[in-house]
Coordinates of C-alpha atoms and ligand atoms in Angstrom, one line a residue:
X1 CA -0.1 0.0 0.0
X2 CA 2.0 2.9 -1.1
X3 CA 0.6 5.5 1.3
X4 CA 1.6 3.6 4.4
X5 CA 4.6 1.6 3.2
X6 CA 6.5 0.9 6.4
X7 CA 9.1 -1.6 5.1
X8 CA 11.1 -0.2 2.4
X9 CA 11.8 -2.6 -0.4
X10 CA 14.6 -0.6 -1.8
X11 CA 17.2 -3.5 -2.4
X12 CA 20.3 -1.5 -3.2
X13 CA 21.1 1.2 -0.6
X14 CA 24.3 2.1 -2.7
X15 CA 24.3 4.6 -5.3
X16 CA 24.5 2.7 -8.7
X17 CA 25.0 3.6 -12.3
X18 CA 21.7 3.0 -13.9
X19 CA 21.8 2.9 -17.8
X20 CA 19.8 5.5 -19.4
X21 CA 18.1 3.8 -22.3
X22 CA 17.3 5.8 -25.3
X23 CA 13.8 6.9 -24.7
X24 CA 11.5 8.1 -27.5
X25 CA 11.2 12.1 -27.2
X26 CA 7.5 11.8 -27.2
X27 CA 5.1 9.0 -25.8
X28 CA 1.7 8.8 -27.7
X29 CA -0.8 7.7 -25.1
X30 CA -4.5 7.2 -26.4
X31 CA -3.8 9.6 -29.2
X32 CA -2.2 12.4 -27.2
X33 CA 1.6 13.1 -27.1
X34 CA 3.6 13.6 -24.0
X35 CA 7.3 14.6 -23.8
X36 CA 9.4 12.2 -21.9
X37 CA 12.5 13.0 -19.5
X38 CA 15.4 10.7 -19.1
X39 CA 15.5 11.4 -15.4
X40 CA 11.7 10.8 -14.6
X41 CA 10.1 8.7 -17.3
X42 CA 9.6 5.2 -15.8
X43 CA 6.5 4.0 -17.4
X44 CA 6.9 1.1 -19.7
X45 CA 4.9 0.2 -23.0
X46 CA 3.4 -2.9 -21.3
X47 CA 1.7 -0.7 -18.8
X48 CA 0.6 2.0 -21.3
X49 CA -1.0 -1.0 -23.3
X50 CA -3.3 -1.3 -20.3
X51 CA -4.6 2.3 -20.2
X52 CA -7.4 1.7 -22.8
X53 CA -8.9 -1.4 -21.4
X54 CA -11.7 0.3 -19.5
X55 CA -12.9 -2.9 -17.7
X56 CA -15.1 -0.7 -15.5
X57 CA -17.2 0.2 -18.7
X58 CA -17.8 -3.3 -19.7
X59 CA -21.4 -4.2 -18.4
X60 CA -20.6 -7.9 -18.4
X61 CA -17.2 -7.9 -16.7
X62 CA -16.9 -8.5 -13.0
X63 CA -15.4 -5.0 -12.6
X64 CA -18.1 -3.2 -14.6
X65 CA -20.8 -5.3 -12.9
X66 CA -19.6 -4.2 -9.6
X67 CA -19.2 -0.6 -10.6
X68 CA -23.0 -0.6 -11.8
X69 CA -24.3 -2.3 -8.7
X70 CA -22.5 0.3 -6.3
X71 CA -23.5 3.1 -8.5
X72 CA -27.0 2.1 -8.6
X73 CA -27.4 1.7 -4.9
X74 CA -25.8 5.0 -4.0
X75 CA -28.0 6.9 -6.5
X76 CA -31.0 5.3 -5.0
X77 CA -30.0 7.1 -1.7
X78 CA -28.9 10.7 -3.1
X79 CA -28.3 12.2 -6.5
X80 CA -24.6 11.8 -7.3
X81 CA -23.2 13.0 -10.6
X82 CA -21.1 10.1 -12.1
X83 CA -17.8 10.4 -13.9
X84 CA -16.5 7.3 -15.5
X85 CA -14.4 8.6 -18.4
X86 CA -11.4 10.5 -17.0
X87 CA -8.1 10.0 -18.7
X88 CA -5.6 8.2 -16.4
X89 CA -2.9 10.7 -17.2
X90 CA -2.9 13.4 -14.5
X91 CA -0.5 16.0 -13.2
X92 CA 1.7 15.7 -10.1
X93 CA -0.5 18.5 -8.9
X94 CA -3.8 16.7 -9.3
X95 CA -2.5 13.4 -7.9
X96 CA -0.4 14.8 -4.8
X97 CA -0.1 18.6 -4.3
X98 CA -3.7 19.6 -4.5
X99 CA -4.5 17.0 -1.9
X100 CA -1.9 18.2 0.6
X101 CA 0.6 15.4 0.2
X102 CA 3.9 16.5 1.7
X103 CA 6.9 16.8 -0.6
X104 CA 8.6 13.8 1.0
X105 CA 5.6 11.5 0.9
X106 CA 6.6 7.8 -0.1
X107 CA 3.7 7.6 -2.6
X108 CA 5.6 10.1 -4.7
X109 CA 8.5 8.2 -5.2
X110 CA 9.4 6.7 -8.7
X111 CA 9.5 3.3 -7.1
X112 CA 5.8 3.4 -6.3
X113 CA 4.4 5.6 -9.2
X114 CA 4.6 5.5 -13.0
X115 CA 5.9 8.9 -14.2
X116 CA 5.3 10.0 -18.0
X117 CA 7.8 12.9 -17.1
X118 CA 8.5 15.3 -14.3
X119 CA 5.0 16.8 -14.0
X120 CA 3.0 14.0 -15.5
X121 CA 2.1 10.6 -14.2
X122 CA -0.5 7.8 -14.3
X123 CA -3.0 8.5 -11.4
X124 CA -2.4 6.4 -8.3
X125 CA -5.9 6.9 -7.0
X126 CA -9.2 8.4 -8.0
X127 CA -8.8 11.2 -5.4
X128 CA -6.6 13.0 -8.1
X129 CA -10.1 14.1 -9.6
X130 CA -11.8 15.4 -6.5
X131 CA -11.2 19.1 -7.2
X132 CA -12.5 19.0 -10.8
X133 CA -15.6 17.0 -9.7
X134 CA -16.3 19.6 -6.9
X135 CA -15.8 22.5 -9.4
X136 CA -18.1 20.7 -11.9
X137 CA -21.0 20.0 -9.4
X138 CA -20.5 23.6 -8.1
X139 CA -21.0 25.1 -11.6
X140 CA -23.8 22.7 -12.5
X141 CA -26.2 24.4 -10.1
X142 CA -29.3 23.7 -12.2
X143 CA -29.2 20.2 -10.9
X144 CA -29.2 19.5 -7.3
X145 CA -26.3 17.1 -7.1
X146 CA -25.5 16.2 -3.6
X147 CA -22.1 14.9 -4.6
X148 CA -20.2 12.9 -7.1
X149 CA -19.1 9.3 -8.0
X150 CA -15.9 8.5 -10.0
X151 CA -14.8 5.0 -11.3
X152 CA -11.5 4.7 -12.9
X153 CA -8.3 2.6 -13.4
X154 CA -5.3 3.6 -11.1
X155 CA -1.8 2.7 -11.5
X156 CA 0.8 1.5 -8.7
X157 CA 4.2 0.0 -9.1
X158 CA 4.1 -3.0 -6.9
X159 CA 5.1 -6.7 -6.4
X160 CA 3.8 -9.5 -8.6
X161 CA 1.6 -12.1 -7.1
X162 CA -2.1 -13.6 -7.1
X163 CA -3.4 -10.3 -5.6
X164 CA -1.1 -7.6 -7.0
X165 CA -1.4 -6.1 -10.4
X166 CA 0.0 -2.7 -11.6
X167 CA -3.5 -1.5 -12.4
X168 CA -6.5 -1.6 -10.1
X169 CA -9.8 0.0 -10.2
X170 CA -11.3 2.4 -7.6
X171 CA -14.6 4.1 -7.1
X172 CA -14.5 7.5 -5.4
X173 CA -17.5 9.1 -3.9
X174 CA -18.3 12.4 -2.2
X175 CA -21.3 14.0 -0.5
X176 CA -21.6 17.7 0.4
X177 CA -23.9 19.9 2.5
X178 CA -24.3 23.7 2.1
X179 CA -24.6 25.6 5.2
X180 CA -27.2 26.1 6.5
X181 CA -29.7 25.3 3.9
X182 CA -28.8 21.5 3.7
X183 CA -27.1 20.9 7.1
X184 CA -30.4 21.8 8.8
X185 CA -31.6 18.5 7.2
X186 CA -28.9 16.1 8.1
X187 CA -30.5 14.5 11.0
X188 CA -33.5 13.5 8.8
X189 CA -31.5 12.2 6.1
X190 CA -29.4 10.0 8.5
X191 CA -32.6 8.6 9.9
X192 CA -33.8 7.8 6.4
X193 CA -30.5 6.0 5.6
X194 CA -30.9 4.2 8.9
X195 CA -34.1 2.9 8.1
X196 CA -32.9 1.8 4.6
X197 CA -30.2 -0.2 6.3
X198 CA -32.6 -1.8 8.9
X199 CA -35.1 -2.8 6.2
X200 CA -32.2 -4.5 4.3
X201 CA -31.3 -6.5 7.4
X202 CA -34.9 -7.4 8.0
X203 CA -36.0 -8.3 4.5
X204 CA -33.0 -10.4 3.8
X205 CA -32.7 -12.0 7.1
X206 CA -29.2 -10.5 7.5
X207 CA -27.2 -9.4 10.5
X208 CA -24.4 -6.8 10.5
X209 CA -21.8 -6.9 13.4
X210 CA -19.4 -3.9 13.8
X211 CA -16.3 -5.5 15.6
X212 CA -14.8 -2.3 17.2
X213 CA -13.1 -4.1 20.2
X214 CA -9.5 -4.1 19.1
X215 CA -9.6 -0.9 17.0
X216 CA -6.8 1.7 17.8
X217 CA -8.1 5.0 19.2
X218 CA -8.2 7.9 16.6
X219 CA -5.2 10.3 16.3
X220 CA -7.2 13.0 14.5
X221 CA -9.7 15.4 16.1
X222 CA -12.4 17.4 14.3
X223 CA -11.6 20.4 12.1
X224 CA -11.9 23.8 13.6
X225 CA -14.4 25.0 11.1
X226 CA -17.0 22.4 11.9
X227 CA -18.9 21.9 15.0
X228 CA -18.9 18.8 17.0
X229 CA -22.4 18.0 16.1
X230 CA -21.7 18.5 12.4
X231 CA -18.7 16.4 12.5
X232 CA -20.7 13.5 14.3
X233 CA -23.4 13.8 11.8
X234 CA -21.1 13.7 8.7
X235 CA -19.5 10.8 10.1
X236 CA -22.8 8.9 10.7
X237 CA -23.9 9.7 7.2
X238 CA -20.8 8.6 5.7
X239 CA -20.8 5.3 7.7
X240 CA -24.4 4.5 7.2
X241 CA -24.0 5.1 3.3
X242 CA -21.0 2.8 3.2
X243 CA -22.4 0.1 5.3
X244 CA -25.5 0.1 3.0
X245 CA -23.0 -0.6 0.1
X246 CA -21.4 -3.5 2.0
X247 CA -24.8 -5.0 2.8
X248 CA -25.9 -4.7 -0.8
X249 CA -22.8 -6.6 -2.1
X250 CA -23.3 -9.3 0.7
X251 CA -27.0 -9.5 -0.1
X252 CA -26.3 -10.3 -3.8
X253 CA -23.7 -12.9 -2.7
X254 CA -26.3 -14.5 -0.3
X255 CA -24.1 -13.9 2.8
X256 CA -26.2 -13.8 5.9
X257 CA -23.9 -12.8 8.8
X258 CA -21.7 -9.8 7.9
X259 CA -18.7 -8.7 10.0
X260 CA -17.0 -5.5 9.5
X261 CA -15.1 -2.7 11.4
X262 CA -14.2 0.9 11.2
X263 CA -10.5 1.6 11.8
X264 CA -9.1 5.1 12.3
X265 CA -6.3 6.3 9.9
X266 CA -5.1 9.5 8.1
X267 CA -5.1 10.8 4.6
X268 CA -3.6 14.3 3.8
X269 CA -7.0 15.8 2.7
X270 CA -9.5 14.2 5.2
X271 CA -9.9 14.8 8.9
X272 CA -10.9 12.6 10.6
X273 CA -10.3 9.5 8.4
X274 CA -11.3 5.8 8.5
X275 CA -10.8 2.6 6.7
X276 CA -13.4 -0.2 6.3
X277 CA -12.3 -3.7 6.9
X278 CA -14.5 -6.7 6.4
X279 CA -14.1 -10.3 7.8
X280 CA -13.6 -12.6 5.0
X281 CA -11.9 -16.1 5.0
X282 CA -10.8 -15.6 8.7
X283 CA -8.9 -12.5 8.2
X284 CA -9.6 -8.7 8.0
X285 CA -9.6 -7.2 4.5
X286 CA -9.3 -3.5 3.8
X287 CA -11.6 -2.4 1.2
X288 CA -12.1 1.4 1.6
X289 CA -10.4 4.5 2.8
X290 CA -12.6 7.6 3.6
X291 CA -13.1 10.7 5.8
X292 CA -14.5 14.1 6.2
X293 CA -13.0 16.6 3.5
X294 CA -10.7 19.2 4.8
X295 CA -11.9 22.7 4.2
X296 CA -8.6 23.5 2.4
X297 CA -9.7 21.1 -0.5
X298 CA -13.1 22.8 -0.7
X299 CA -11.6 26.2 -0.8
X300 CA -9.3 25.0 -3.6
X301 CA -12.5 23.9 -5.4
X302 CA -13.8 27.4 -5.3
X303 CA -16.5 26.7 -2.5
X304 CA -16.8 29.9 -0.4
X305 CA -15.1 29.8 3.1
X306 CA -17.1 28.1 5.8
X307 CA -20.1 27.5 3.2
X308 CA -19.7 23.7 2.8
X309 CA -19.0 20.5 4.6
X310 CA -18.8 16.9 3.3
X311 CA -17.3 13.4 3.2
X312 CA -15.3 11.3 0.6
X313 CA -14.5 7.7 0.0
X314 CA -12.3 5.6 -2.3
X315 CA -13.3 2.0 -2.6
X316 CA -11.1 -0.7 -4.2
X317 CA -13.1 -2.6 -6.8
X318 CA -10.7 -5.6 -7.7
X319 CA -10.3 -7.1 -4.3
X320 CA -14.2 -7.0 -3.8
X321 CA -14.7 -8.5 -7.3
X322 CA -12.2 -11.4 -6.5
X323 CA -14.1 -12.3 -3.3
X324 CA -17.6 -12.0 -4.7
X325 CA -16.8 -13.7 -7.9
X326 CA -14.5 -16.1 -6.5
X327 CA -11.7 -15.2 -8.8
X328 CA -8.4 -16.9 -7.5
X329 CA -5.8 -14.8 -9.4
X330 CA -6.1 -11.1 -10.3
X331 CA -4.6 -11.6 -13.8
X332 CA -7.9 -13.3 -14.7
X333 CA -9.6 -9.9 -14.6
X334 CA -7.4 -8.9 -17.5
X335 CA -8.0 -12.0 -19.5
X336 CA -9.8 -11.9 -23.1
X337 CA -10.4 -15.6 -22.9
X338 CA -13.9 -16.3 -23.8
X339 CA -13.9 -19.0 -21.1
X340 CA -13.5 -16.3 -18.5
X341 CA -15.4 -13.3 -19.9
X342 CA -18.3 -15.6 -21.1
X343 CA -19.1 -16.4 -17.4
X344 CA -20.4 -13.1 -16.3
X345 CA -23.6 -11.2 -16.9
X346 CA -24.8 -7.7 -15.9
X347 CA -26.4 -7.4 -12.5
X348 CA -25.4 -10.9 -11.4
X349 CA -22.6 -12.1 -9.0
X350 CA -22.0 -15.6 -10.6
X351 CA -19.1 -17.6 -9.0
X352 CA -16.2 -18.2 -11.4
X353 CA -15.8 -21.8 -12.6
X354 CA -12.2 -22.6 -13.3
X355 CA -12.0 -23.8 -16.9
X356 CA -8.4 -25.6 -16.6
X357 CA -5.4 -25.2 -14.6
X358 CA -2.1 -24.9 -16.3
X359 CA 1.2 -25.9 -14.5
X360 CA 3.7 -23.3 -13.4
X361 CA 7.4 -23.4 -14.0
X362 CA 9.9 -22.0 -11.5
X363 CA 13.0 -20.2 -12.7
X364 CA 15.5 -18.5 -10.5
X365 CA 17.7 -15.5 -11.4
X366 CA 20.5 -14.9 -9.0
X367 CA 22.9 -11.9 -9.3
X368 CA 25.4 -9.7 -7.3
X369 CA 24.5 -6.2 -7.0
X370 CA 27.0 -3.6 -8.5
X371 CA 29.6 -1.8 -6.6
X372 CA 29.2 1.9 -5.7
X373 CA 29.3 4.2 -8.6
X374 CA 28.7 7.8 -9.2
X375 CA 25.0 8.0 -9.9
X376 CA 22.3 8.7 -7.3
X377 CA 19.9 6.2 -8.5
X378 CA 19.0 3.2 -6.5
X379 CA 17.4 -0.2 -7.1
X380 CA 14.0 -1.0 -5.6
X381 CA 12.4 -4.3 -5.6
X382 CA 9.7 -2.9 -7.8
X383 CA 12.4 -2.3 -10.5
X384 CA 13.0 -6.0 -10.7
X385 CA 9.3 -6.5 -10.9
X386 CA 8.9 -4.0 -13.7
X387 CA 11.4 -5.9 -15.8
X388 CA 9.7 -9.2 -15.4
X389 CA 6.4 -7.6 -16.1
X390 CA 7.7 -5.9 -19.3
X391 CA 9.3 -9.1 -20.6
X392 CA 6.8 -11.7 -19.6
X393 CA 3.5 -9.8 -18.9
X394 CA 0.6 -12.0 -17.7
X395 CA 2.7 -15.2 -18.2
X396 CA 4.1 -14.6 -14.7
X397 CA 2.2 -15.7 -11.8
X398 CA 4.5 -14.4 -9.0
X399 CA 8.1 -13.1 -8.3
X400 CA 9.5 -13.8 -5.0
X401 CA 12.8 -13.0 -3.3
X402 CA 14.1 -16.4 -2.1
X403 CA 17.7 -15.7 -1.0
X404 CA 19.9 -12.8 0.1
X405 CA 23.4 -12.8 1.4
X406 CA 26.5 -10.7 1.7
X407 CA 29.9 -12.1 0.6
X408 CA 32.2 -12.2 3.7
X409 CA 35.3 -11.1 1.8
X410 CA 34.1 -8.9 -1.2
X411 CA 31.0 -7.6 0.8
X412 CA 29.1 -7.9 -2.5
X413 CA 25.3 -8.5 -1.9
X414 CA 23.7 -11.4 -3.7
X415 CA 20.0 -11.7 -4.4
X416 CA 18.0 -14.5 -5.8
X417 CA 14.5 -14.0 -7.2
X418 CA 12.3 -17.0 -8.0
X419 CA 9.9 -16.5 -11.0
X420 CA 6.8 -18.6 -11.4
X421 CA 5.9 -18.7 -15.3
X422 CA 2.3 -19.8 -15.6
X423 CA -0.4 -18.7 -18.0
X424 CA -4.1 -18.6 -17.0
X425 CA -5.2 -19.6 -20.6
X426 CA -2.7 -22.1 -22.1
X427 CA 0.4 -24.1 -21.8
X428 CA 3.7 -22.4 -22.1
X429 CA 6.5 -24.3 -23.7
X430 CA 9.9 -24.7 -22.1
X431 CA 11.6 -23.0 -25.0
X432 CA 9.2 -20.0 -24.6
X433 CA 10.1 -19.9 -20.9
X434 CA 13.8 -20.1 -21.6
X435 CA 13.7 -17.2 -24.0
X436 CA 11.8 -15.1 -21.4
X437 CA 14.1 -15.8 -18.7
X438 CA 17.1 -15.1 -21.0
X439 CA 15.5 -11.7 -21.7
X440 CA 14.9 -11.0 -18.0
X441 CA 18.4 -11.8 -17.2
X442 CA 19.8 -9.5 -20.0
X443 CA 17.6 -6.7 -19.0
X444 CA 18.8 -6.9 -15.5
X445 CA 22.5 -6.5 -16.7
X446 CA 21.6 -3.9 -19.1
X447 CA 19.6 -1.7 -17.0
X448 CA 21.2 -2.1 -13.5
X449 CA 24.7 -3.6 -14.2
X450 CA 24.2 -6.6 -11.9
X451 CA 26.5 -9.5 -12.2
X452 CA 24.6 -12.7 -13.1
X453 CA 25.5 -15.7 -10.9
Ligands
LIG1 C1 -6.7 5.7 -1.4 O1 -6.4 5.4 -2.5 C2 -7.4 7.0 -1.1 N1 -7.5 7.8 -2.3 C3 -8.8 6.7 -0.6 C4 -9.6 7.9 -0.1 C5 -10.4 8.5 -0.9 C6 -9.3 8.4 1.2 C7 -11.2 9.6 -0.5 C8 -10.2 9.4 1.7 C9 -11.0 10.0 0.8 P1 -5.7 3.5 -0.3 O2 -4.4 3.6 -1.0 O3 -5.8 2.9 1.0 O4 -6.4 4.9 -0.4 O5 -6.7 2.7 -1.3 C10 -8.0 2.6 -1.2 C11 -8.5 1.2 -1.5 O6 -8.1 0.7 -2.8 C12 -8.1 0.2 -0.5 O7 -8.9 0.2 0.7 C13 -8.2 -1.1 -1.3 O8 -9.4 -1.6 -1.3 C14 -7.8 -0.7 -2.7 N2 -6.3 -0.8 -3.0 C15 -5.4 0.0 -2.8 N3 -4.2 -0.7 -3.2 C16 -4.5 -2.0 -3.6 C17 -3.7 -3.0 -4.2 N4 -2.4 -2.9 -4.4 N5 -4.4 -4.1 -4.6 C18 -5.9 -4.0 -4.5 N6 -6.6 -3.1 -4.0 C19 -5.9 -2.0 -3.5
LIG2 MG1 -5.4 2.0 2.5

């Protein structure tokens, strides 16, 4: 999780010389041209190829099905304006600065984020569009929008395994109240949400347990510009709305006893902030981050000082899709195989039926990290992942560090990564794997000057 990465997966602390490959001067992405920069560009063609897949707009794809279900449920509660076609290319200002990310925040680093150039990147979350959506609904005063919903693909450099993919889908939502015209009605609105929630429980013979016993206490207090009462009501409205979404998904899955909890967290543009975790397969699974919008963001969105209060959330769709549809490997979501996509229908949560299981083949790549050289670059584990992704794409199931040691005499550091080559759709031949493995080895040498073992 980029925004709270506690353990650095930087694998080379030394400064090493990284080969600057000849980059094209311009990258053409979905018909538009962007200048590149040797220092900053780290997006690869295999990632750019994913930017026009739009799984969230496919009505018969698990991601699209889920998006529609959540959008429909939320719109039955309040009028939200929906935005589902934002380009994934945003500015550093949209993704980080506008939201108050400090300059040193790890989410900004090149090891976590795909940069097109110094100022342009592939969004890492749908929050990058909050300001433009606030401005839009503010201008669109003919409609009485109470908030907005965004769904979109977001990009994060990360490890490779069954639950991590460099692209995920998020749904963002926000609800606003104008003072005092709308805030005077908050209590009534919450009562109405609570009765919707209770009816869902009764009509579907479901139970909802909030397991708050072991939750750490909050570190954030209310914002000065909001009263205690407003803060409490905003929190209740947000939490009840999202609980209704959780219940709707569980209802469609025929789950009767739902266990969830609200944990306290922080985001630079909300205060206070929470995460939702649901109890699934004997563990807590985080599905959403949310909070009360900081006034600073509303001012940047051209609302008048002290005029408006509201909440925002960001929900991850992929993890929920994997659970609800029983999809065992995240790569399947990206499959074009008819045996996969033919299984899903709009409005329904069908359980995925595996069509075949192809065996995996393990290959190790071991290397010495280079000695100290002039440049200030460093190698991060995600750089190794990126090379494997770029060479072998969805033919790789996982990449794991299996061995690491320092030579007692030379003090050189050795790393060994184990790559599992396995396709979701077909058998891969040994000669195909050999050639992929050879390319991975060559790229490691070319880009990072490692010494193969
Ligand atoms: C965010 O992205 C914030 N923008 C959410 C937010 C919006 C907070 C509005 C406040 C107001 P986070 O990085 O925790 O937060 O991601 C949000 C959700 O996306 C997670 O709860 C999770 O469901 C999903 N998600 C994040 N990273 C991954 C990943 N690597 N794989 C699958 N799902 C992920
Ligand atoms: Mg999170």
